Short mmCIF file of N, CA and C in Angstrom, two decimals:
data_model
loop_
_atom_site.label_atom_id
_atom_site.label_comp_id
_atom_site.label_asym_id
_atom_site.label_seq_id
_atom_site.Cartn_x
_atom_site.Cartn_y
_atom_site.Cartn_z
N ASP A 1 6.41 -9.68 -6.19
CA ASP A 1 6.08 -9.83 -7.22
C ASP A 1 7.74 -9.43 -7.83
N ASP A 2 8.91 -8.99 -7.16
CA ASP A 2 9.68 -8.66 -7.56
C ASP A 2 9.75 -7.25 -8.44
N ALA A 3 8.83 -6.77 -8.51
CA ALA A 3 8.50 -5.72 -9.22
C ALA A 3 8.15 -4.32 -8.35
N PHE A 4 8.80 -3.19 -8.71
CA PHE A 4 8.27 -1.94 -7.64
C PHE A 4 7.35 -1.06 -8.62
N THR A 5 6.46 -0.47 -8.47
CA THR A 5 5.68 0.37 -8.90
C THR A 5 5.03 1.75 -8.22
N GLU A 6 5.16 2.78 -8.49
CA GLU A 6 5.12 3.81 -7.84
C GLU A 6 3.64 4.51 -7.49
N SER A 7 2.96 3.81 -8.33
CA SER A 7 1.41 3.88 -8.33
C SER A 7 0.61 2.76 -7.72
N TYR A 8 1.34 2.10 -6.98
CA TYR A 8 0.65 1.30 -6.51
C TYR A 8 -0.75 1.43 -5.80
N ILE A 9 -1.57 0.67 -5.83
CA ILE A 9 -2.72 0.74 -5.34
C ILE A 9 -2.88 -0.18 -4.11
N SER A 10 -3.48 0.13 -2.90
CA SER A 10 -3.39 -0.70 -1.89
C SER A 10 -4.07 -1.79 -2.13
N THR A 11 -4.58 -3.05 -1.82
CA THR A 11 -5.02 -4.12 -1.39
C THR A 11 -6.43 -3.93 -1.07
N ILE A 12 -7.25 -4.48 -1.56
CA ILE A 12 -8.63 -4.39 -0.99
C ILE A 12 -9.00 -5.82 -0.69
N GLY A 13 -9.32 -5.67 0.83
CA GLY A 13 -9.74 -6.96 1.26
C GLY A 13 -8.08 -7.63 1.62
N VAL A 14 -8.27 -9.11 0.67
CA VAL A 14 -7.13 -10.12 0.92
C VAL A 14 -6.17 -10.45 -0.54
N ASP A 15 -4.73 -10.45 -0.57
CA ASP A 15 -4.28 -10.87 -2.10
C ASP A 15 -3.27 -12.08 -1.66
N PHE A 16 -3.13 -12.90 -2.29
CA PHE A 16 -2.19 -13.96 -1.88
C PHE A 16 -1.16 -14.67 -2.96
N ARG A 17 0.20 -14.85 -2.58
CA ARG A 17 1.35 -15.07 -3.64
C ARG A 17 1.87 -16.02 -2.69
N PHE A 18 2.27 -16.94 -3.72
CA PHE A 18 3.46 -18.02 -3.22
C PHE A 18 5.22 -17.43 -3.15
N ARG A 19 5.70 -18.17 -2.32
CA ARG A 19 7.28 -17.60 -2.36
C ARG A 19 7.47 -18.80 -1.98
N THR A 20 8.98 -19.45 -2.85
CA THR A 20 9.74 -20.40 -2.34
C THR A 20 11.02 -20.10 -2.16
N VAL A 21 11.65 -19.98 -0.77
CA VAL A 21 12.76 -19.76 -0.46
C VAL A 21 13.66 -20.94 -0.21
N LYS A 22 14.88 -20.91 0.04
CA LYS A 22 15.99 -21.94 1.23
C LYS A 22 16.84 -21.14 1.77
N ILE A 23 16.34 -22.26 2.88
CA ILE A 23 17.22 -21.96 4.01
C ILE A 23 17.90 -23.10 4.63
N ASP A 24 18.89 -23.31 5.33
CA ASP A 24 19.46 -24.06 6.05
C ASP A 24 19.20 -25.31 5.05
N LYS A 25 19.43 -25.43 3.76
CA LYS A 25 19.59 -26.39 2.78
C LYS A 25 18.23 -26.98 2.79
N LYS A 26 17.09 -26.26 3.26
CA LYS A 26 15.48 -26.54 2.85
C LYS A 26 15.00 -25.45 1.84
N THR A 27 14.28 -26.31 1.21
CA THR A 27 13.36 -25.91 0.60
C THR A 27 11.85 -25.16 1.47
N VAL A 28 11.34 -23.87 1.68
CA VAL A 28 9.93 -23.70 2.32
C VAL A 28 9.50 -22.97 1.12
N LYS A 29 7.90 -23.58 0.98
CA LYS A 29 6.90 -22.73 0.27
C LYS A 29 6.12 -22.12 0.98
N LEU A 30 6.34 -20.78 0.77
CA LEU A 30 5.23 -19.97 1.84
C LEU A 30 3.80 -19.23 1.37
N GLN A 31 2.90 -19.88 1.85
CA GLN A 31 1.66 -19.35 1.13
C GLN A 31 1.80 -17.83 2.17
N ILE A 32 1.99 -16.44 1.40
CA ILE A 32 2.24 -15.37 1.96
C ILE A 32 0.81 -14.70 1.36
N TRP A 33 0.06 -14.04 2.72
CA TRP A 33 -1.63 -13.67 2.37
C TRP A 33 -1.50 -12.18 2.68
N ASP A 34 -1.34 -11.56 1.67
CA ASP A 34 -1.35 -9.77 2.04
C ASP A 34 -2.89 -9.45 2.43
N THR A 35 -2.86 -8.92 3.78
CA THR A 35 -4.30 -8.49 4.11
C THR A 35 -4.12 -7.30 4.53
N ALA A 36 -5.17 -6.52 4.02
CA ALA A 36 -5.51 -4.65 3.93
C ALA A 36 -4.97 -4.40 4.99
N GLY A 37 -4.40 -3.26 5.48
CA GLY A 37 -4.08 -2.73 6.89
C GLY A 37 -4.74 -1.80 6.99
N GLN A 38 -6.08 -1.58 6.06
CA GLN A 38 -7.15 -0.45 6.73
C GLN A 38 -8.15 -0.63 7.73
N GLU A 39 -8.11 0.27 8.83
CA GLU A 39 -9.31 0.11 9.64
C GLU A 39 -10.81 -0.78 8.77
N ARG A 40 -11.31 -0.16 7.96
CA ARG A 40 -12.17 -0.82 7.61
C ARG A 40 -12.62 -2.17 7.03
N PHE A 41 -11.27 -3.03 6.76
CA PHE A 41 -11.15 -4.59 6.35
C PHE A 41 -10.81 -5.12 7.34
N ARG A 42 -10.90 -4.62 8.65
CA ARG A 42 -10.18 -5.41 10.12
C ARG A 42 -11.10 -6.89 10.36
N THR A 43 -12.11 -6.86 10.00
CA THR A 43 -13.40 -8.29 10.44
C THR A 43 -13.06 -8.67 9.30
N ILE A 44 -12.71 -8.50 7.98
CA ILE A 44 -12.24 -9.58 6.95
C ILE A 44 -11.14 -10.18 7.32
N THR A 45 -10.24 -9.12 7.69
CA THR A 45 -8.65 -9.89 7.81
C THR A 45 -8.54 -10.40 9.06
N SER A 46 -9.25 -10.36 9.94
CA SER A 46 -8.52 -11.38 11.24
C SER A 46 -8.74 -12.59 10.79
N ALA A 47 -9.94 -13.04 9.95
CA ALA A 47 -10.01 -14.60 10.01
C ALA A 47 -8.68 -15.08 9.56
N TYR A 48 -8.02 -14.41 8.83
CA TYR A 48 -6.78 -15.01 8.04
C TYR A 48 -5.59 -15.15 9.19
N TYR A 49 -5.78 -14.45 10.16
CA TYR A 49 -4.51 -14.77 11.36
C TYR A 49 -4.76 -16.12 11.93
N ARG A 50 -6.06 -16.48 11.86
CA ARG A 50 -6.21 -18.08 12.12
C ARG A 50 -5.69 -19.20 11.38
N GLY A 51 -4.64 -19.87 11.95
CA GLY A 51 -4.18 -21.22 11.26
C GLY A 51 -2.60 -20.56 10.38
N ALA A 52 -2.78 -19.10 10.81
CA ALA A 52 -1.15 -18.86 10.18
C ALA A 52 -0.12 -19.22 10.56
N ASP A 53 1.32 -19.74 10.62
CA ASP A 53 1.82 -20.12 11.22
C ASP A 53 3.13 -18.73 11.63
N GLY A 54 2.73 -17.55 10.50
CA GLY A 54 3.84 -16.76 10.81
C GLY A 54 3.34 -15.35 10.22
N ILE A 55 3.40 -14.46 10.70
CA ILE A 55 2.52 -13.16 10.96
C ILE A 55 3.91 -12.41 10.45
N ILE A 56 3.62 -11.20 9.16
CA ILE A 56 4.71 -10.30 8.90
C ILE A 56 4.02 -9.10 9.39
N MET A 57 4.34 -7.88 10.09
CA MET A 57 3.77 -6.71 10.59
C MET A 57 4.60 -5.88 10.06
N VAL A 58 4.24 -4.92 8.84
CA VAL A 58 4.50 -3.90 8.46
C VAL A 58 3.77 -2.89 8.46
N PHE A 59 5.26 -1.86 9.19
CA PHE A 59 4.67 -0.24 8.99
C PHE A 59 5.72 0.44 8.46
N ASP A 60 5.64 2.08 8.18
CA ASP A 60 5.92 2.81 7.32
C ASP A 60 6.98 3.80 7.80
N VAL A 61 8.41 3.32 7.75
CA VAL A 61 9.61 4.41 8.50
C VAL A 61 9.49 5.59 8.17
N THR A 62 8.33 6.34 7.44
CA THR A 62 8.20 7.74 7.35
C THR A 62 6.57 8.41 8.05
N SER A 63 6.34 7.40 8.77
CA SER A 63 5.04 7.46 9.46
C SER A 63 4.23 7.17 10.62
N THR A 64 4.74 7.73 11.46
CA THR A 64 4.63 7.78 13.35
C THR A 64 3.45 6.82 13.35
N ASP A 65 1.99 7.60 12.38
CA ASP A 65 1.02 6.86 12.80
C ASP A 65 1.10 5.49 12.42
N SER A 66 1.68 5.21 10.99
CA SER A 66 1.56 3.62 11.01
C SER A 66 2.19 3.05 11.99
N PHE A 67 3.23 3.62 12.48
CA PHE A 67 4.10 2.80 13.71
C PHE A 67 3.52 2.80 15.11
N ASP A 68 2.83 3.62 15.42
CA ASP A 68 1.70 3.57 16.66
C ASP A 68 0.58 2.56 16.55
N HIS A 69 0.04 2.39 15.15
CA HIS A 69 -0.66 1.38 14.89
C HIS A 69 -0.22 0.31 15.31
N MET A 70 1.15 -0.32 15.02
CA MET A 70 1.38 -1.65 15.26
C MET A 70 1.10 -2.24 16.85
N ASN A 71 0.90 -1.62 17.75
CA ASN A 71 0.06 -2.14 19.00
C ASN A 71 -1.18 -2.41 18.87
N ASP A 72 -2.00 -1.79 18.11
CA ASP A 72 -3.28 -1.81 17.65
C ASP A 72 -3.32 -3.48 16.64
N TRP A 73 -2.52 -3.55 15.62
CA TRP A 73 -2.27 -4.40 14.97
C TRP A 73 -1.93 -5.73 16.24
N LEU A 74 -1.28 -5.69 17.09
CA LEU A 74 -0.22 -6.72 17.42
C LEU A 74 -1.54 -7.23 18.36
N LYS A 75 -2.30 -6.69 19.24
CA LYS A 75 -3.49 -6.86 19.78
C LYS A 75 -4.36 -7.75 18.90
N GLU A 76 -4.59 -7.14 17.56
CA GLU A 76 -5.63 -8.07 17.03
C GLU A 76 -5.01 -9.34 16.39
N VAL A 77 -3.86 -9.61 16.39
CA VAL A 77 -2.97 -10.40 16.00
C VAL A 77 -3.22 -11.55 17.23
N ASN A 78 -2.70 -11.10 18.66
CA ASN A 78 -2.86 -11.85 19.41
C ASN A 78 -4.16 -12.27 19.84
N ARG A 79 -5.30 -11.81 19.40
CA ARG A 79 -6.78 -12.28 19.74
C ARG A 79 -7.23 -13.07 18.83
N TYR A 80 -6.18 -13.48 17.86
CA TYR A 80 -6.85 -13.91 16.71
C TYR A 80 -5.92 -15.23 16.22
N ALA A 81 -4.95 -14.85 16.08
CA ALA A 81 -3.97 -16.37 15.92
C ALA A 81 -3.38 -17.00 16.91
N ALA A 82 -2.76 -18.38 16.74
CA ALA A 82 -2.96 -19.33 17.42
C ALA A 82 -1.39 -18.95 18.93
N GLU A 83 -1.75 -19.28 19.84
CA GLU A 83 -0.43 -18.89 20.72
C GLU A 83 0.67 -19.76 20.01
N GLY A 84 1.88 -18.70 19.85
CA GLY A 84 3.16 -19.51 19.73
C GLY A 84 3.29 -18.81 18.22
N THR A 85 1.95 -18.37 17.14
CA THR A 85 2.41 -17.72 16.11
C THR A 85 3.81 -17.29 15.80
N VAL A 86 4.59 -16.83 14.72
CA VAL A 86 5.98 -16.34 14.97
C VAL A 86 5.35 -15.21 14.25
N LYS A 87 5.84 -14.02 14.86
CA LYS A 87 6.26 -12.54 14.56
C LYS A 87 7.67 -12.10 14.14
N LEU A 88 7.15 -11.26 13.05
CA LEU A 88 8.09 -10.62 12.60
C LEU A 88 7.74 -8.94 12.10
N LEU A 89 8.56 -8.15 12.60
CA LEU A 89 8.14 -6.67 12.36
C LEU A 89 9.19 -6.07 11.58
N VAL A 90 8.46 -5.54 10.37
CA VAL A 90 9.25 -5.22 9.41
C VAL A 90 8.82 -3.52 9.46
N GLY A 91 10.13 -2.89 8.91
CA GLY A 91 9.95 -1.15 8.87
C GLY A 91 10.54 -1.05 7.20
N ASN A 92 9.02 -0.68 6.36
CA ASN A 92 9.50 -0.62 5.21
C ASN A 92 9.52 1.11 4.88
N LYS A 93 10.19 0.90 3.73
CA LYS A 93 10.43 2.41 3.17
C LYS A 93 11.86 3.20 3.59
N SER A 94 12.67 2.16 3.70
CA SER A 94 14.24 2.53 4.61
C SER A 94 14.97 3.13 3.34
N ASP A 95 14.76 3.65 2.42
CA ASP A 95 15.41 3.95 1.15
C ASP A 95 15.05 5.51 1.39
N ARG A 96 14.07 6.14 2.05
CA ARG A 96 13.37 7.36 2.37
C ARG A 96 14.03 8.19 3.42
N THR A 97 15.59 8.30 3.51
CA THR A 97 16.08 8.39 4.99
C THR A 97 15.56 10.16 4.79
N ALA A 98 15.71 11.12 4.12
CA ALA A 98 15.18 12.43 4.87
C ALA A 98 13.82 12.34 5.48
N ASP A 99 12.78 11.24 4.60
CA ASP A 99 11.30 11.57 5.49
C ASP A 99 11.16 10.72 6.57
N ARG A 100 12.27 10.20 7.24
CA ARG A 100 12.16 9.01 8.31
C ARG A 100 11.78 9.65 9.33
N VAL A 101 10.83 9.11 10.19
CA VAL A 101 10.30 9.75 11.62
C VAL A 101 10.20 8.35 12.31
N VAL A 102 10.53 7.37 12.11
CA VAL A 102 10.49 6.28 12.82
C VAL A 102 12.17 5.70 12.92
N THR A 103 13.04 5.77 13.95
CA THR A 103 13.93 5.56 13.99
C THR A 103 14.23 3.83 13.73
N GLU A 104 15.61 3.74 13.31
CA GLU A 104 15.60 2.25 13.36
C GLU A 104 15.67 1.63 15.02
N GLU A 105 16.73 2.30 15.73
CA GLU A 105 16.33 2.04 17.39
C GLU A 105 14.94 2.05 17.86
N GLN A 106 13.98 2.98 17.72
CA GLN A 106 12.60 2.84 18.21
C GLN A 106 11.87 1.36 17.69
N ALA A 107 12.22 1.07 16.37
CA ALA A 107 11.62 -0.16 16.24
C ALA A 107 12.03 -1.73 16.43
N ARG A 108 13.54 -1.04 16.82
CA ARG A 108 13.81 -2.73 17.78
C ARG A 108 13.76 -2.54 18.75
N GLU A 109 13.91 -1.18 19.61
CA GLU A 109 13.49 -1.81 20.63
C GLU A 109 12.13 -2.18 21.15
N PHE A 110 11.05 -1.73 20.53
CA PHE A 110 9.39 -2.14 20.39
C PHE A 110 9.84 -3.48 19.71
N ALA A 111 10.47 -4.14 18.98
CA ALA A 111 10.51 -5.67 18.31
C ALA A 111 11.13 -6.40 19.79
N ASP A 112 12.43 -6.20 20.39
CA ASP A 112 13.00 -6.66 21.32
C ASP A 112 12.17 -6.78 22.65
N GLU A 113 11.62 -5.49 23.07
CA GLU A 113 10.12 -5.47 24.10
C GLU A 113 9.08 -6.83 23.96
N LEU A 114 8.55 -6.92 22.31
CA LEU A 114 7.74 -8.19 22.28
C LEU A 114 8.47 -9.37 22.15
N GLY A 115 9.91 -9.77 21.98
CA GLY A 115 10.54 -10.79 21.66
C GLY A 115 10.58 -11.09 20.06
N ILE A 116 10.29 -10.36 19.54
CA ILE A 116 10.52 -10.61 18.03
C ILE A 116 11.18 -10.16 16.96
N PRO A 117 11.83 -10.83 15.91
CA PRO A 117 12.51 -10.15 14.91
C PRO A 117 12.23 -8.88 14.45
N PHE A 118 13.57 -8.04 14.02
CA PHE A 118 12.85 -6.97 13.76
C PHE A 118 13.80 -6.63 12.19
N ILE A 119 13.44 -6.31 11.14
CA ILE A 119 14.12 -5.92 9.87
C ILE A 119 13.70 -4.98 9.03
N GLU A 120 14.90 -3.96 8.57
CA GLU A 120 14.27 -2.88 7.76
C GLU A 120 14.16 -3.19 6.24
N THR A 121 13.59 -2.62 5.58
CA THR A 121 13.06 -3.08 4.24
C THR A 121 12.93 -1.72 3.36
N SER A 122 13.13 -1.93 1.97
CA SER A 122 12.78 -1.10 0.85
C SER A 122 12.31 -2.38 -0.29
N ALA A 123 11.02 -1.79 -0.24
CA ALA A 123 10.19 -2.46 -1.60
C ALA A 123 10.61 -1.88 -3.06
N LYS A 124 11.15 -0.09 -2.73
CA LYS A 124 11.22 0.35 -3.86
C LYS A 124 12.81 -0.06 -4.20
N SER A 125 13.56 -0.11 -3.41
CA SER A 125 15.04 -1.13 -3.64
C SER A 125 14.94 -2.21 -3.94
N ALA A 126 14.08 -2.75 -3.22
CA ALA A 126 14.45 -4.12 -2.92
C ALA A 126 15.37 -4.63 -1.83
N LYS A 127 16.08 -3.90 -1.09
CA LYS A 127 16.75 -3.96 -0.04
C LYS A 127 16.21 -4.48 1.26
N ASN A 128 16.39 -6.42 1.76
CA ASN A 128 16.26 -6.95 2.79
C ASN A 128 14.40 -7.47 2.01
N VAL A 129 13.99 -7.27 1.57
CA VAL A 129 12.74 -7.69 1.44
C VAL A 129 12.80 -8.84 1.12
N GLU A 130 14.38 -10.24 0.37
CA GLU A 130 14.23 -10.81 0.66
C GLU A 130 14.29 -11.63 1.79
N GLU A 131 15.39 -10.86 2.68
CA GLU A 131 15.92 -11.17 3.77
C GLU A 131 14.74 -11.30 4.55
N ALA A 132 13.72 -10.67 4.64
CA ALA A 132 12.74 -10.65 5.30
C ALA A 132 11.59 -12.30 5.43
N PHE A 133 11.63 -12.41 4.19
CA PHE A 133 11.06 -13.98 4.04
C PHE A 133 12.10 -15.23 4.39
N LEU A 134 13.32 -14.45 4.15
CA LEU A 134 14.37 -15.48 4.99
C LEU A 134 14.39 -15.60 6.23
N THR A 135 14.23 -14.67 6.95
CA THR A 135 14.06 -14.60 8.57
C THR A 135 12.91 -15.35 9.32
N MET A 136 11.70 -14.86 8.26
CA MET A 136 10.30 -15.91 8.48
C MET A 136 10.67 -17.28 8.35
N ALA A 137 11.03 -17.55 7.38
CA ALA A 137 11.42 -19.02 6.98
C ALA A 137 11.75 -19.94 8.09
N GLY A 138 12.84 -19.01 8.52
CA GLY A 138 13.96 -19.36 9.72
C GLY A 138 13.48 -19.68 10.77
N GLU A 139 12.62 -18.54 11.45
CA GLU A 139 12.08 -19.06 12.49
C GLU A 139 10.98 -19.80 12.69
N LEU A 140 10.20 -19.84 11.35
CA LEU A 140 9.13 -21.17 11.39
C LEU A 140 10.20 -22.59 11.17
N ILE A 141 11.21 -22.63 10.79
CA ILE A 141 12.05 -24.01 10.62
C ILE A 141 12.50 -24.11 12.17
N ARG A 142 12.94 -23.27 12.86
CA ARG A 142 13.61 -23.27 14.14
C ARG A 142 12.39 -23.93 15.01
N GLN A 143 11.14 -22.93 15.14
CA GLN A 143 9.84 -23.42 15.62
C GLN A 143 9.69 -24.86 15.81
N ARG A 144 9.78 -25.08 14.26
CA ARG A 144 8.99 -26.37 14.24
C ARG A 144 9.92 -27.54 14.49
N ALA A 145 11.46 -26.92 14.21
CA ALA A 145 12.21 -28.21 14.97
C ALA A 145 11.99 -28.67 16.65
N ALA A 146 11.92 -27.44 16.86
CA ALA A 146 11.37 -27.28 18.93
C ALA A 146 9.85 -27.95 19.10
N ARG A 147 9.68 -28.24 18.03
CA ARG A 147 7.98 -28.55 18.74
C ARG A 147 8.03 -30.17 18.39
N SER A 148 8.70 -30.49 17.20
CA SER A 148 8.90 -31.76 16.80
C SER A 148 9.94 -32.29 17.94
N ALA A 149 10.94 -31.95 18.35
CA ALA A 149 11.77 -32.03 19.69
C ALA A 149 11.27 -32.36 20.58
N ALA A 150 10.58 -31.42 21.33
CA ALA A 150 9.59 -31.56 22.58
C ALA A 150 8.43 -32.41 22.53
N ALA A 151 7.94 -32.89 21.34
CA ALA A 151 7.12 -33.89 21.25
C ALA A 151 7.20 -35.09 21.01
N GLY A 152 8.98 -35.39 20.93
CA GLY A 152 9.75 -36.63 20.83
C GLY A 152 9.83 -36.99 19.48
N GLY A 153 9.56 -36.16 18.55
CA GLY A 153 10.49 -36.56 17.27
C GLY A 153 8.66 -36.80 16.12
N GLY A 154 7.88 -36.34 16.79
CA GLY A 154 6.73 -36.78 15.70
C GLY A 154 6.53 -36.09 14.89
N GLU A 155 5.52 -36.64 13.77
CA GLU A 155 5.28 -36.28 12.43
C GLU A 155 5.16 -34.63 12.29
N GLU A 156 5.88 -34.39 11.71
CA GLU A 156 6.21 -32.64 11.22
C GLU A 156 4.74 -32.02 10.18
N LYS A 157 4.19 -31.70 10.65
CA LYS A 157 3.20 -30.45 9.67
C LYS A 157 3.66 -30.34 8.33
N LYS A 158 3.52 -30.72 7.14
CA LYS A 158 4.24 -30.61 6.30
C LYS A 158 3.86 -29.38 5.59
N GLY A 159 2.97 -28.47 5.58
CA GLY A 159 2.72 -26.98 5.08
C GLY A 159 3.16 -26.26 6.49
N ILE A 160 3.80 -24.67 5.93
CA ILE A 160 3.74 -23.66 6.68
C ILE A 160 3.09 -22.18 5.87
N ASP A 161 1.91 -21.75 6.77
CA ASP A 161 1.33 -20.56 5.90
C ASP A 161 2.10 -19.47 6.70
N LEU A 162 1.90 -18.65 5.93
CA LEU A 162 2.72 -17.24 6.20
C LEU A 162 1.23 -15.86 5.95
N GLN A 163 1.15 -15.57 6.79
CA GLN A 163 0.27 -14.03 7.24
C GLN A 163 1.04 -13.00 7.42
N ALA A 164 0.91 -12.43 6.11
CA ALA A 164 1.47 -10.92 5.88
C ALA A 164 0.35 -9.85 6.42
N VAL A 165 0.70 -9.03 7.25
CA VAL A 165 0.02 -8.10 7.50
C VAL A 165 0.60 -6.87 7.10
N LYS A 166 -0.30 -6.03 6.29
CA LYS A 166 0.23 -4.65 6.27
C LYS A 166 -0.03 -3.50 6.73
N ASP A 167 0.02 -2.45 7.26
CA ASP A 167 -0.84 -1.30 7.46
C ASP A 167 -0.73 -0.50 6.07
N LYS A 168 -1.32 -0.96 4.93
CA LYS A 168 -1.58 -0.50 3.67
C LYS A 168 -2.04 1.19 3.97
N SER A 169 -2.72 1.72 4.69
CA SER A 169 -3.04 2.93 5.30
C SER A 169 -1.72 4.12 5.06
N ASN A 170 -0.59 3.40 5.45
CA ASN A 170 0.26 4.61 5.72
C ASN A 170 1.44 3.79 5.00
N CYS A 171 1.26 2.60 4.81
CA CYS A 171 2.42 2.32 4.25
C CYS A 171 2.76 2.00 2.89
N CYS A 172 3.22 0.99 2.54
CA CYS A 172 3.51 0.66 0.72
C CYS A 172 2.24 0.53 0.15
#
């Protein structure tokens, strides 16, 4: 929503927003589903992974628990999402340098092992938030072009669904 509030209440269940971004002279309309990161909502939120073209997995750089749970979320995503779903790892709260416990190098190494992009953001200062969406949109466009070329340039699917997964129990 382009606004930060200190007294943010965690998502209960699922919330969604639309975000339109321009990349590579193309306009991409992302439908972003913000699923609750708490364990108690896992059975509800896993249903939203099906059919998602992209999934953003967010952890809190000031919480080792949040980062450690990324493996669990990745297993859940891989269990329910379609093969080839684009994934992006995001480390949030990069503005809280004094409280940081997960280094950028740790997170980047983890993302590299998974073969997925990584970016650090700060919802508070808005640093790299737009870039995270642009990164996902770019990955989706590249994947769509590759699939279209592999299929002989057949008709493209018109919409791109983006599933945002946030571990809100320890995050933003």
